[in-house]
Amino acid sequence: MEKKLTTPINDSTRETLIAGQEVLISGYIYTARDAAHKLLVDAINKKEKTPFDIKDQIVYYVGPTPARPNQVIGACGPTSSYRMDKFSPTLMENGLKIMIGKGPRSDAFTKSLVENEAVYLIAIGGLGAKLSKTVIENTKIAYNHLESEAIHRLKVINFPAIVAIDSKGNSIFK
Amino acid sequence: MYTVERNEIINTIKDMFIDSAYNLNNKLVNKFERAEKLETNKLGKSILRKIIENQVIAKTENIPLCQDTGVAVIFLEIGRQLIFSYDLEKAINTGVRKAYMDGYLRKSIVQHPLNRINTLDNTPAIIHYNYIPGKNLNIHIAPKGGGSENMSRLKMLSPSEGEEGIINFVLETIKLAGGKACPPLIVGVGIGGNFEKVALLAKQAIFRKINDSSKSLIDRNLEEKLLKKINQLDIGPMGLGGLTTALAVKVNSYPCHIASLPVAVNLQCHSARKKEVTLVGKKINNSN
Ligand code: SF4
């Protein structure tokens, strides 16, 4: 059975998540890929305000296809997470707690994740159409010029994911 | 002489890319269904089931199969009796542009690898030209995603490493890719030729029909051996374990230098979108 999670996810719930567990997320998540990560980290390094308060939030690595006029969002499956390894520690040090992507992470990432008691989830790659059905609200909030890489706030219902690295550093990747 | 009208090419290319982004080939879907029945890993089985569901949703609700609608890769086989009075490459790029603009597909191409500025229409396409006898134009297309392409590899082996060297390199590539290439995979292997030829062979291999096997006995044996060994790696759907790491292995070979044994592995993810269409040339009179 999948475990149901509603955002914001508090510390005690997050700590109960175990690598390998399937979860269903409902609530708000923020999209960001490579280019948005770079801008977020640049902003933090320059002590500027980030376009949304990343503290205790969930970031989903995705660049959707454009929505048709009658759709909330286009296809929206995860992109490979390793490309974000360089940026994630800075975000976690500033309060980001959950990241959703696909595939394994670097050792440096996992080290920072444990130090910051964060959790890494994976969604299944290539399920863009199916995952889009869980998104009920989609608001572009920053970095318009990045096109499909702009930051969106999504409201999701029962978004399926798997705990890949839990807050103790246990991982499903061999 | 014969020709194919510019508009016919533009519209055909456009339709092919849009169609491929929403509709997965039935024979491939049958492969997923068979793999789902045989898969013993619980998570792997459930992922295969979701992949099958995903393509039904894509088709019936008009949502692309995957958000990465790829770089447009095109192989043209041009009948030698065809002539074109217009810029064929431009016509093809116009078709690609229309597909990505009108088909609600993601634009994933940047102008320069270092400036990273999006071209906003997914052009230019990557086009390969070949000549064939006759008056037909065969078009093969694939929107190729970045995830599996990034995990592809090439190595110049020494001839003494032989078949074993090739097998080890392929297995190593699949292990390094893990879940990042979105398995179950179609594995394209090129052997022989030279540095640039071997990459092309591997790409052509993933364009082959999902259920065919090589006409060369050596390559066919290698395909069978590799498929078996790859599926023993326990990488499984999305790299989370299981029997289904690859659905097919395709080996394409070419003669090579006495000193070389090039090998390339091009990975195709489970969102293996592909199409082929043949346009028949129309007669033109040469009176002018
Ligand atoms: S590797 Fe394939 S299935 Fe996975 S995200 Fe990329 S295009 Fe989609």
Tab-separated table of C-alpha atoms and ligand atoms in Angstrom:
chain	number	residue	atom	x	y	z
A	1	MET	CA	0.000	0.000	0.000
A	2	GLU	CA	1.237	3.486	-0.816
A	3	LYS	CA	1.599	5.940	2.010
A	4	LYS	CA	-0.414	9.134	1.542
A	5	LEU	CA	1.400	12.410	2.163
A	6	THR	CA	-0.066	15.899	2.244
A	7	THR	CA	2.065	19.032	1.911
A	8	PRO	CA	3.503	20.738	3.867
A	9	ILE	CA	5.199	17.563	5.088
A	10	ASN	CA	6.452	18.027	8.645
A	11	ASP	CA	9.747	16.766	10.075
A	12	SER	CA	8.286	13.818	11.934
A	13	THR	CA	6.422	12.491	8.868
A	14	ARG	CA	9.493	12.920	6.714
A	15	GLU	CA	11.633	10.966	9.138
A	16	THR	CA	9.278	7.971	8.937
A	17	LEU	CA	9.814	7.603	5.182
A	18	ILE	CA	11.919	4.562	4.341
A	19	ALA	CA	13.799	3.860	1.106
A	20	GLY	CA	11.692	1.644	-1.161
A	21	GLN	CA	8.333	2.840	0.161
A	22	GLU	CA	5.745	4.012	-2.385
A	23	VAL	CA	4.026	7.312	-1.587
A	24	LEU	CA	1.185	9.426	-2.989
A	25	ILE	CA	1.695	13.170	-2.604
A	26	SER	CA	-1.113	15.710	-2.458
A	27	GLY	CA	-0.625	19.464	-2.204
A	28	TYR	CA	1.863	21.933	-3.645
A	29	ILE	CA	5.154	21.156	-5.335
A	30	TYR	CA	7.526	23.412	-7.307
A	31	THR	CA	9.104	22.573	-10.665
A	32	ALA	CA	12.783	23.272	-11.394
A	33	ARG	CA	15.319	21.800	-13.817
A	34	ASP	CA	18.983	22.567	-14.560
A	35	ALA	CA	18.649	26.220	-15.603
A	36	ALA	CA	16.266	27.149	-12.763
A	37	HIS	CA	18.555	25.435	-10.251
A	38	LYS	CA	21.451	27.532	-11.440
A	39	LEU	CA	19.434	30.738	-10.997
A	40	LEU	CA	18.148	29.700	-7.562
A	41	VAL	CA	21.670	28.945	-6.354
A	42	ASP	CA	23.008	32.182	-7.879
A	43	ALA	CA	20.309	34.116	-6.021
A	44	ILE	CA	21.179	32.436	-2.715
A	45	ASN	CA	24.900	33.062	-3.214
A	46	LYS	CA	24.197	36.729	-3.909
A	47	LYS	CA	21.960	36.847	-0.819
A	48	GLU	CA	18.987	37.753	-2.998
A	49	LYS	CA	15.455	36.560	-2.419
A	50	THR	CA	14.505	33.360	-4.261
A	51	PRO	CA	11.234	33.520	-6.273
A	52	PHE	CA	9.593	31.246	-3.711
A	53	ASP	CA	10.569	30.407	-0.165
A	54	ILE	CA	12.271	27.032	-0.537
A	55	LYS	CA	12.141	26.270	3.180
A	56	ASP	CA	10.349	22.949	3.848
A	57	GLN	CA	9.227	22.742	0.219
A	58	ILE	CA	9.215	20.037	-2.441
A	59	VAL	CA	11.014	20.543	-5.732
A	60	TYR	CA	10.170	18.365	-8.741
A	61	TYR	CA	12.687	18.056	-11.578
A	62	VAL	CA	10.467	18.464	-14.621
A	63	GLY	CA	10.109	20.471	-17.825
A	64	PRO	CA	6.588	19.757	-19.107
A	65	THR	CA	5.290	19.931	-22.669
A	66	PRO	CA	3.016	22.943	-23.312
A	67	ALA	CA	-0.583	22.449	-22.158
A	68	ARG	CA	-3.376	22.473	-24.716
A	69	PRO	CA	-6.024	25.131	-24.098
A	70	ASN	CA	-8.266	22.660	-22.243
A	71	GLN	CA	-5.481	21.067	-20.197
A	72	VAL	CA	-3.855	22.049	-16.895
A	73	ILE	CA	-0.430	20.823	-17.975
A	74	GLY	CA	1.147	18.723	-20.719
A	75	ALA	CA	3.228	15.602	-20.202
A	76	CYS	CA	5.198	16.017	-16.978
A	77	GLY	CA	7.450	13.107	-16.041
A	78	PRO	CA	10.713	13.501	-14.124
A	79	THR	CA	14.088	14.330	-15.642
A	80	SER	CA	17.396	12.781	-14.506
A	81	SER	CA	18.403	14.067	-11.089
A	82	TYR	CA	22.185	13.676	-11.262
A	83	ARG	CA	22.422	16.914	-13.228
A	84	MET	CA	21.112	18.751	-10.157
A	85	ASP	CA	23.688	17.175	-7.775
A	86	LYS	CA	25.906	20.227	-7.978
A	87	PHE	CA	23.116	22.602	-6.917
A	88	SER	CA	21.073	20.572	-4.435
A	89	PRO	CA	23.348	20.899	-1.358
A	90	THR	CA	23.022	24.725	-1.398
A	91	LEU	CA	19.237	24.398	-1.608
A	92	MET	CA	19.117	21.825	1.184
A	93	GLU	CA	21.317	24.015	3.384
A	94	ASN	CA	18.683	26.690	2.882
A	95	GLY	CA	15.778	24.533	3.919
A	96	LEU	CA	14.674	22.478	0.906
A	97	LYS	CA	13.477	19.146	2.272
A	98	ILE	CA	12.153	16.971	-0.546
A	99	MET	CA	13.338	16.522	-4.119
A	100	ILE	CA	11.630	14.412	-6.787
A	101	GLY	CA	13.433	13.248	-9.923
A	102	LYS	CA	14.700	10.052	-11.486
A	103	GLY	CA	17.845	7.972	-11.138
A	104	PRO	CA	20.704	7.818	-8.610
A	105	ARG	CA	22.569	10.739	-6.954
A	106	SER	CA	26.189	11.438	-6.110
A	107	ASP	CA	27.782	10.582	-2.761
A	108	ALA	CA	28.216	14.281	-2.025
A	109	PHE	CA	24.485	14.768	-2.555
A	110	THR	CA	23.611	11.928	-0.175
A	111	LYS	CA	25.991	13.288	2.454
A	112	SER	CA	24.326	16.693	2.327
A	113	LEU	CA	20.888	15.059	2.326
A	114	VAL	CA	21.640	13.217	5.568
A	115	GLU	CA	23.108	16.329	7.195
A	116	ASN	CA	19.995	18.295	6.317
A	117	GLU	CA	17.546	15.465	7.034
A	118	ALA	CA	16.058	15.765	3.581
A	119	VAL	CA	14.523	13.016	1.440
A	120	TYR	CA	14.961	12.126	-2.229
A	121	LEU	CA	12.017	10.615	-4.078
A	122	ILE	CA	11.814	9.267	-7.590
A	123	ALA	CA	8.921	9.301	-9.997
A	124	ILE	CA	8.831	6.891	-12.917
A	125	GLY	CA	10.478	8.280	-16.039
A	126	GLY	CA	8.560	8.329	-19.275
A	127	LEU	CA	5.110	8.394	-17.674
A	128	GLY	CA	4.476	11.983	-18.732
A	129	ALA	CA	0.875	11.460	-19.800
A	130	LYS	CA	-0.125	9.462	-16.740
A	131	LEU	CA	1.522	11.824	-14.256
A	132	SER	CA	-0.159	14.853	-15.848
A	133	LYS	CA	-3.497	13.470	-14.643
A	134	THR	CA	-2.461	14.129	-11.024
A	135	VAL	CA	-1.912	17.876	-11.575
A	136	ILE	CA	-4.993	20.018	-10.893
A	137	GLU	CA	-3.429	23.488	-10.762
A	138	ASN	CA	-0.436	24.907	-12.586
A	139	THR	CA	0.862	28.438	-12.024
A	140	LYS	CA	4.018	29.822	-13.594
A	141	ILE	CA	5.777	31.739	-10.815
A	142	ALA	CA	9.275	32.626	-12.067
A	143	TYR	CA	11.942	32.607	-14.755
A	144	ASN	CA	9.518	32.913	-17.673
A	145	HIS	CA	12.420	33.298	-20.072
A	146	LEU	CA	13.501	29.723	-19.366
A	147	GLU	CA	10.445	28.504	-21.312
A	148	SER	CA	9.868	24.817	-20.458
A	149	GLU	CA	12.392	25.227	-17.624
A	150	ALA	CA	10.508	28.057	-15.870
A	151	ILE	CA	9.453	27.485	-12.262
A	152	HIS	CA	5.820	26.458	-11.817
A	153	ARG	CA	3.832	25.831	-8.661
A	154	LEU	CA	1.759	22.687	-9.161
A	155	LYS	CA	-1.098	21.447	-7.070
A	156	VAL	CA	-1.152	17.669	-7.260
A	157	ILE	CA	-3.459	14.955	-6.000
A	158	ASN	CA	-2.008	11.525	-5.322
A	159	PHE	CA	1.173	12.100	-7.287
A	160	PRO	CA	2.940	8.681	-7.202
A	161	ALA	CA	6.582	8.506	-6.140
A	162	ILE	CA	8.998	6.097	-4.492
A	163	VAL	CA	11.311	6.961	-1.595
A	164	ALA	CA	14.750	6.521	-3.166
A	165	ILE	CA	17.052	7.902	-0.443
A	166	ASP	CA	15.587	8.403	3.003
A	167	SER	CA	16.721	10.931	5.619
A	168	LYS	CA	19.123	8.381	7.154
A	169	GLY	CA	20.851	7.887	3.791
A	170	ASN	CA	19.381	4.442	2.996
A	171	SER	CA	19.110	4.111	-0.763
A	172	ILE	CA	17.278	1.861	-3.213
A	173	PHE	CA	20.144	2.179	-5.673
A	174	LYS	CA	22.714	-0.577	-5.477
B	1	MET	CA	12.598	12.379	-63.541
B	2	TYR	CA	10.478	12.427	-60.426
B	3	THR	CA	9.966	14.695	-57.460
B	4	VAL	CA	8.131	15.016	-54.153
B	5	GLU	CA	6.441	18.365	-53.580
B	6	ARG	CA	7.805	20.614	-50.874
B	7	ASN	CA	4.452	20.836	-49.100
B	8	GLU	CA	4.055	17.101	-49.066
B	9	ILE	CA	7.385	16.747	-47.286
B	10	ILE	CA	6.592	19.492	-44.781
B	11	ASN	CA	3.206	18.021	-43.915
B	12	THR	CA	4.478	14.462	-43.762
B	13	ILE	CA	7.318	15.356	-41.401
B	14	LYS	CA	4.950	17.382	-39.243
B	15	ASP	CA	2.391	14.581	-39.006
B	16	MET	CA	5.036	11.949	-38.297
B	17	PHE	CA	6.517	13.826	-35.338
B	18	ILE	CA	3.145	14.662	-33.834
B	19	ASP	CA	1.865	11.121	-34.297
B	20	SER	CA	4.988	9.572	-32.792
B	21	ALA	CA	4.805	11.740	-29.666
B	22	TYR	CA	1.290	10.515	-28.844
B	23	ASN	CA	1.025	6.987	-30.251
B	24	LEU	CA	3.391	4.200	-29.388
B	25	ASN	CA	3.865	1.439	-31.942
B	26	ASN	CA	1.547	-1.545	-31.267
B	27	LYS	CA	4.284	-4.129	-31.640
B	28	LEU	CA	6.257	-2.339	-28.941
B	29	VAL	CA	3.200	-2.257	-26.687
B	30	ASN	CA	2.845	-6.030	-27.211
B	31	LYS	CA	6.435	-6.402	-26.060
B	32	PHE	CA	5.656	-4.489	-22.864
B	33	GLU	CA	2.620	-6.695	-22.271
B	34	ARG	CA	4.664	-9.859	-22.686
B	35	ALA	CA	7.411	-8.506	-20.411
B	36	GLU	CA	4.846	-7.526	-17.766
B	37	LYS	CA	3.563	-11.121	-17.646
B	38	LEU	CA	7.077	-12.551	-17.282
B	39	GLU	CA	8.457	-9.973	-14.826
B	40	THR	CA	8.898	-11.439	-11.345
B	41	ASN	CA	10.026	-8.289	-9.540
B	42	LYS	CA	6.958	-6.693	-7.931
B	43	LEU	CA	8.008	-3.087	-8.449
B	44	GLY	CA	9.255	-3.889	-11.951
B	45	LYS	CA	5.928	-5.468	-12.841
B	46	SER	CA	3.989	-2.489	-11.525
B	47	ILE	CA	6.200	-0.085	-13.517
B	48	LEU	CA	5.611	-2.070	-16.719
B	49	ARG	CA	1.878	-1.926	-16.061
B	50	LYS	CA	2.121	1.858	-15.656
B	51	ILE	CA	4.082	2.179	-18.907
B	52	ILE	CA	1.250	0.347	-20.669
B	53	GLU	CA	-1.369	2.579	-18.994
B	54	ASN	CA	0.633	5.684	-19.903
B	55	GLN	CA	0.489	4.982	-23.633
B	56	VAL	CA	-3.288	4.454	-23.430
B	57	ILE	CA	-3.713	7.842	-21.712
B	58	ALA	CA	-1.380	9.500	-24.229
B	59	LYS	CA	-3.365	8.150	-27.164
B	60	THR	CA	-6.873	8.699	-25.831
B	61	GLU	CA	-6.377	12.024	-24.051
B	62	ASN	CA	-3.955	13.699	-26.398
B	63	ILE	CA	-1.068	14.110	-23.954
B	64	PRO	CA	2.471	13.355	-25.160
B	65	LEU	CA	3.855	10.012	-23.942
B	66	CYS	CA	6.832	11.740	-22.355
B	67	GLN	CA	7.602	15.402	-21.644
B	68	ASP	CA	10.943	15.025	-23.394
B	69	THR	CA	9.806	15.107	-26.996
B	70	GLY	CA	13.409	14.935	-28.027
B	71	VAL	CA	15.718	16.098	-30.729
B	72	ALA	CA	14.294	15.367	-34.182
B	73	VAL	CA	16.388	12.638	-35.818
B	74	ILE	CA	15.649	11.818	-39.437
B	75	PHE	CA	17.035	9.242	-41.855
B	76	LEU	CA	16.166	9.841	-45.489
B	77	GLU	CA	16.502	7.240	-48.210
B	78	ILE	CA	16.299	9.160	-51.451
B	79	GLY	CA	15.440	7.377	-54.681
B	80	ARG	CA	18.083	8.229	-57.258
B	81	GLN	CA	15.458	9.251	-59.812
B	82	LEU	CA	14.185	12.046	-57.559
B	83	ILE	CA	15.130	15.671	-58.014
B	84	PHE	CA	14.242	18.548	-55.709
B	85	SER	CA	13.924	22.099	-56.977
B	86	TYR	CA	13.904	23.451	-53.410
B	87	ASP	CA	16.065	23.200	-50.303
B	88	LEU	CA	15.176	19.779	-48.893
B	89	GLU	CA	16.828	20.432	-45.548
B	90	LYS	CA	14.884	23.657	-45.065
B	91	ALA	CA	11.626	21.915	-45.944
B	92	ILE	CA	12.318	19.223	-43.366
B	93	ASN	CA	13.105	21.772	-40.684
B	94	THR	CA	9.882	23.597	-41.530
B	95	GLY	CA	8.000	20.336	-40.959
B	96	VAL	CA	9.775	19.821	-37.628
B	97	ARG	CA	9.039	23.412	-36.564
B	98	LYS	CA	5.328	22.997	-37.366
B	99	ALA	CA	5.154	19.700	-35.491
B	100	TYR	CA	6.647	21.134	-32.313
B	101	MET	CA	4.658	24.381	-32.485
B	102	ASP	CA	1.266	22.958	-33.470
B	103	GLY	CA	1.593	19.601	-31.735
B	104	TYR	CA	2.150	20.986	-28.202
B	105	LEU	CA	5.567	19.338	-28.028
B	106	ARG	CA	8.430	20.538	-25.868
B	107	LYS	CA	11.163	22.594	-27.490
B	108	SER	CA	14.420	21.164	-26.209
B	109	ILE	CA	17.098	22.453	-28.588
B	110	VAL	CA	19.594	25.189	-27.700
B	111	GLN	CA	21.415	27.326	-30.309
B	112	HIS	CA	24.889	26.665	-29.021
B	113	PRO	CA	26.064	24.010	-26.546
B	114	LEU	CA	27.585	26.743	-24.379
B	115	ASN	CA	25.201	29.675	-24.694
B	116	ARG	CA	22.214	27.365	-23.970
B	117	ILE	CA	19.730	29.723	-25.683
B	118	ASN	CA	16.631	27.807	-26.750
B	119	THR	CA	15.804	27.955	-30.478
B	120	LEU	CA	12.128	27.911	-29.425
B	121	ASP	CA	10.973	25.649	-32.259
B	122	ASN	CA	13.055	22.501	-31.710
B	123	THR	CA	15.039	23.004	-34.926
B	124	PRO	CA	17.483	22.199	-36.348
B	125	ALA	CA	16.794	18.521	-36.860
B	126	ILE	CA	19.603	16.015	-37.263
B	127	ILE	CA	19.256	14.627	-40.781
B	128	HIS	CA	21.078	11.732	-42.447
B	129	TYR	CA	20.888	11.210	-46.213
B	130	ASN	CA	21.260	7.995	-48.167
B	131	TYR	CA	20.547	7.078	-51.765
B	132	ILE	CA	18.541	4.100	-52.949
B	133	PRO	CA	17.439	2.929	-56.400
B	134	GLY	CA	14.053	4.080	-57.718
B	135	LYS	CA	11.758	7.068	-57.284
B	136	ASN	CA	10.556	6.766	-53.696
B	137	LEU	CA	11.507	8.805	-50.671
B	138	ASN	CA	11.635	6.766	-47.458
B	139	ILE	CA	11.489	8.856	-44.306
B	140	HIS	CA	12.384	7.432	-40.902
B	141	ILE	CA	11.983	9.688	-37.879
B	142	ALA	CA	12.479	9.494	-34.132
B	143	PRO	CA	12.137	12.195	-31.481
B	144	LYS	CA	15.101	11.089	-29.385
B	145	GLY	CA	15.037	11.912	-25.688
B	146	GLY	CA	18.044	13.262	-23.820
B	147	GLY	CA	18.028	10.838	-20.894
B	148	SER	CA	18.930	7.721	-22.830
B	149	GLU	CA	21.079	9.576	-25.369
B	150	ASN	CA	23.261	10.967	-22.554
B	151	MET	CA	24.029	7.450	-21.340
B	152	SER	CA	25.220	6.245	-24.764
B	153	ARG	CA	28.950	5.476	-25.211
B	154	LEU	CA	31.642	4.806	-27.786
B	155	LYS	CA	35.027	3.112	-27.496
B	156	MET	CA	37.840	2.210	-29.859
B	157	LEU	CA	38.737	-1.316	-28.739
B	158	SER	CA	41.821	-3.203	-29.806
B	159	PRO	CA	41.012	-6.056	-32.251
B	160	SER	CA	42.399	-8.625	-29.813
B	161	GLU	CA	39.623	-7.778	-27.339
B	162	GLY	CA	37.192	-9.352	-29.788
B	163	GLU	CA	33.651	-10.365	-28.946
B	164	GLU	CA	34.351	-10.470	-25.235
B	165	GLY	CA	35.550	-6.871	-25.296
B	166	ILE	CA	32.372	-5.802	-27.058
B	167	ILE	CA	30.120	-7.673	-24.647
B	168	ASN	CA	31.908	-6.208	-21.621
B	169	PHE	CA	31.658	-2.689	-23.003
B	170	VAL	CA	27.925	-3.047	-23.718
B	171	LEU	CA	27.205	-4.474	-20.263
B	172	GLU	CA	29.298	-1.770	-18.602
B	173	THR	CA	27.356	0.899	-20.512
B	174	ILE	CA	23.998	-0.511	-19.404
B	175	LYS	CA	25.168	-0.747	-15.794
B	176	LEU	CA	26.446	2.823	-15.792
B	177	ALA	CA	23.137	3.986	-17.263
B	178	GLY	CA	21.081	2.181	-14.618
B	179	GLY	CA	17.694	3.844	-14.262
B	180	LYS	CA	18.854	7.073	-15.892
B	181	ALA	CA	18.172	5.858	-19.423
B	182	CYS	CA	14.579	4.854	-18.504
B	183	PRO	CA	14.767	1.091	-19.038
B	184	PRO	CA	13.397	-1.224	-20.396
B	185	LEU	CA	15.692	-0.307	-23.246
B	186	ILE	CA	16.213	-0.987	-26.879
B	187	VAL	CA	19.983	-1.288	-27.181
B	188	GLY	CA	21.598	-0.247	-30.462
B	189	VAL	CA	25.143	-1.553	-30.894
B	190	GLY	CA	27.444	-0.503	-33.718
B	191	ILE	CA	30.629	-2.457	-34.385
B	192	GLY	CA	33.283	-1.694	-36.978
B	193	GLY	CA	33.668	1.175	-39.415
B	194	ASN	CA	35.616	4.013	-37.825
B	195	PHE	CA	35.029	6.654	-35.156
B	196	GLU	CA	32.073	8.463	-36.753
B	197	LYS	CA	30.696	5.467	-38.638
B	198	VAL	CA	30.298	3.329	-35.543
B	199	ALA	CA	28.105	5.927	-33.812
B	200	LEU	CA	25.913	6.089	-36.891
B	201	LEU	CA	25.665	2.279	-36.991
B	202	ALA	CA	24.450	2.244	-33.393
B	203	LYS	CA	21.856	4.912	-34.160
B	204	GLN	CA	20.678	3.037	-37.262
B	205	ALA	CA	20.386	-0.070	-35.115
B	206	ILE	CA	17.776	1.515	-32.834
B	207	PHE	CA	15.801	2.559	-35.913
B	208	ARG	CA	15.342	-1.089	-36.899
B	209	LYS	CA	11.971	-2.793	-36.511
B	210	ILE	CA	11.348	-3.892	-32.944
B	211	ASN	CA	10.963	-7.599	-33.780
B	212	ASP	CA	13.592	-8.070	-36.494
B	213	SER	CA	16.985	-9.685	-36.070
B	214	SER	CA	20.178	-9.099	-38.004
B	215	LYS	CA	20.668	-10.826	-41.361
B	216	SER	CA	24.328	-11.414	-40.495
B	217	LEU	CA	24.861	-14.604	-38.542
B	218	ILE	CA	27.672	-13.118	-36.441
B	219	ASP	CA	25.602	-10.065	-35.508
B	220	ARG	CA	22.490	-12.123	-34.819
B	221	ASN	CA	24.382	-14.390	-32.428
B	222	LEU	CA	25.763	-11.349	-30.679
B	223	GLU	CA	22.252	-9.853	-30.386
B	224	GLU	CA	20.973	-13.011	-28.704
B	225	LYS	CA	23.931	-13.311	-26.352
B	226	LEU	CA	23.769	-9.658	-25.350
B	227	LEU	CA	20.015	-9.659	-24.723
B	228	LYS	CA	20.355	-12.633	-22.419
B	229	LYS	CA	23.302	-11.177	-20.504
B	230	ILE	CA	21.735	-7.717	-20.206
B	231	ASN	CA	18.573	-9.156	-18.736
B	232	GLN	CA	20.629	-11.033	-16.144
B	233	LEU	CA	21.987	-7.747	-14.756
B	234	ASP	CA	18.889	-7.253	-12.546
B	235	ILE	CA	18.640	-3.586	-13.483
B	236	GLY	CA	15.003	-3.893	-14.478
B	237	PRO	CA	12.333	-1.286	-15.258
B	238	MET	CA	13.623	2.159	-14.213
B	239	GLY	CA	16.687	0.522	-12.684
B	240	LEU	CA	14.807	-0.790	-9.643
B	241	GLY	CA	15.477	-4.472	-10.260
B	242	GLY	CA	13.885	-7.166	-12.367
B	243	LEU	CA	14.174	-9.305	-15.469
B	244	THR	CA	13.198	-6.617	-17.972
B	245	THR	CA	16.237	-4.428	-18.599
B	246	ALA	CA	16.197	-4.609	-22.404
B	247	LEU	CA	13.376	-5.489	-24.766
B	248	ALA	CA	15.681	-5.886	-27.741
B	249	VAL	CA	19.326	-5.636	-28.786
B	250	LYS	CA	20.184	-4.653	-32.361
B	251	VAL	CA	23.703	-5.043	-33.695
B	252	ASN	CA	24.777	-3.334	-36.923
B	253	SER	CA	28.277	-3.926	-38.246
B	254	TYR	CA	30.570	-2.620	-40.999
B	255	PRO	CA	34.059	-3.535	-42.271
B	256	CYS	CA	36.910	-1.811	-40.427
B	257	HIS	CA	40.668	-1.161	-40.391
B	258	ILE	CA	43.048	-4.012	-39.478
B	259	ALA	CA	44.121	-2.042	-36.386
B	260	SER	CA	40.629	-1.135	-35.111
B	261	LEU	CA	37.596	-2.517	-33.358
B	262	PRO	CA	35.248	0.425	-32.797
B	263	VAL	CA	32.113	-0.163	-30.713
B	264	ALA	CA	29.263	2.217	-29.934
B	265	VAL	CA	26.179	1.744	-27.796
B	266	ASN	CA	23.171	3.973	-28.407
B	267	LEU	CA	20.453	3.523	-25.813
B	268	GLN	CA	16.775	3.960	-26.572
B	269	CYS	CA	14.459	4.360	-23.595
B	270	HIS	CA	11.052	2.689	-23.263
B	271	SER	CA	9.420	5.747	-24.809
B	272	ALA	CA	10.689	4.463	-28.153
B	273	ARG	CA	8.856	6.790	-30.493
B	274	LYS	CA	9.532	6.135	-34.144
B	275	LYS	CA	7.821	6.243	-37.517
B	276	GLU	CA	8.488	5.497	-41.138
B	277	VAL	CA	6.667	6.652	-44.237
B	278	THR	CA	7.309	6.188	-47.957
B	279	LEU	CA	6.447	9.008	-50.355
B	280	VAL	CA	6.159	8.055	-54.014
B	281	GLY	CA	7.812	10.444	-56.475
B	282	LYS	CA	5.604	12.110	-59.081
B	283	LYS	CA	6.687	12.368	-62.692
B	284	ILE	CA	7.802	15.799	-63.863
B	285	ASN	CA	8.233	16.743	-67.500
B	286	ASN	CA	11.625	18.040	-68.543
B	287	SER	CA	10.314	20.339	-71.296
B	288	ASN	CA	11.881	23.499	-69.867
C	1	SF4	S1	14.835	8.813	-21.286
C	1	SF4	FE1	13.040	8.558	-22.599
C	1	SF4	S2	11.316	8.009	-21.263
C	1	SF4	FE2	12.991	8.811	-19.990
C	1	SF4	S3	12.484	10.968	-19.750
C	1	SF4	FE3	13.898	10.829	-21.474
C	1	SF4	S4	12.616	10.601	-23.320
C	1	SF4	FE4	11.324	10.228	-21.529
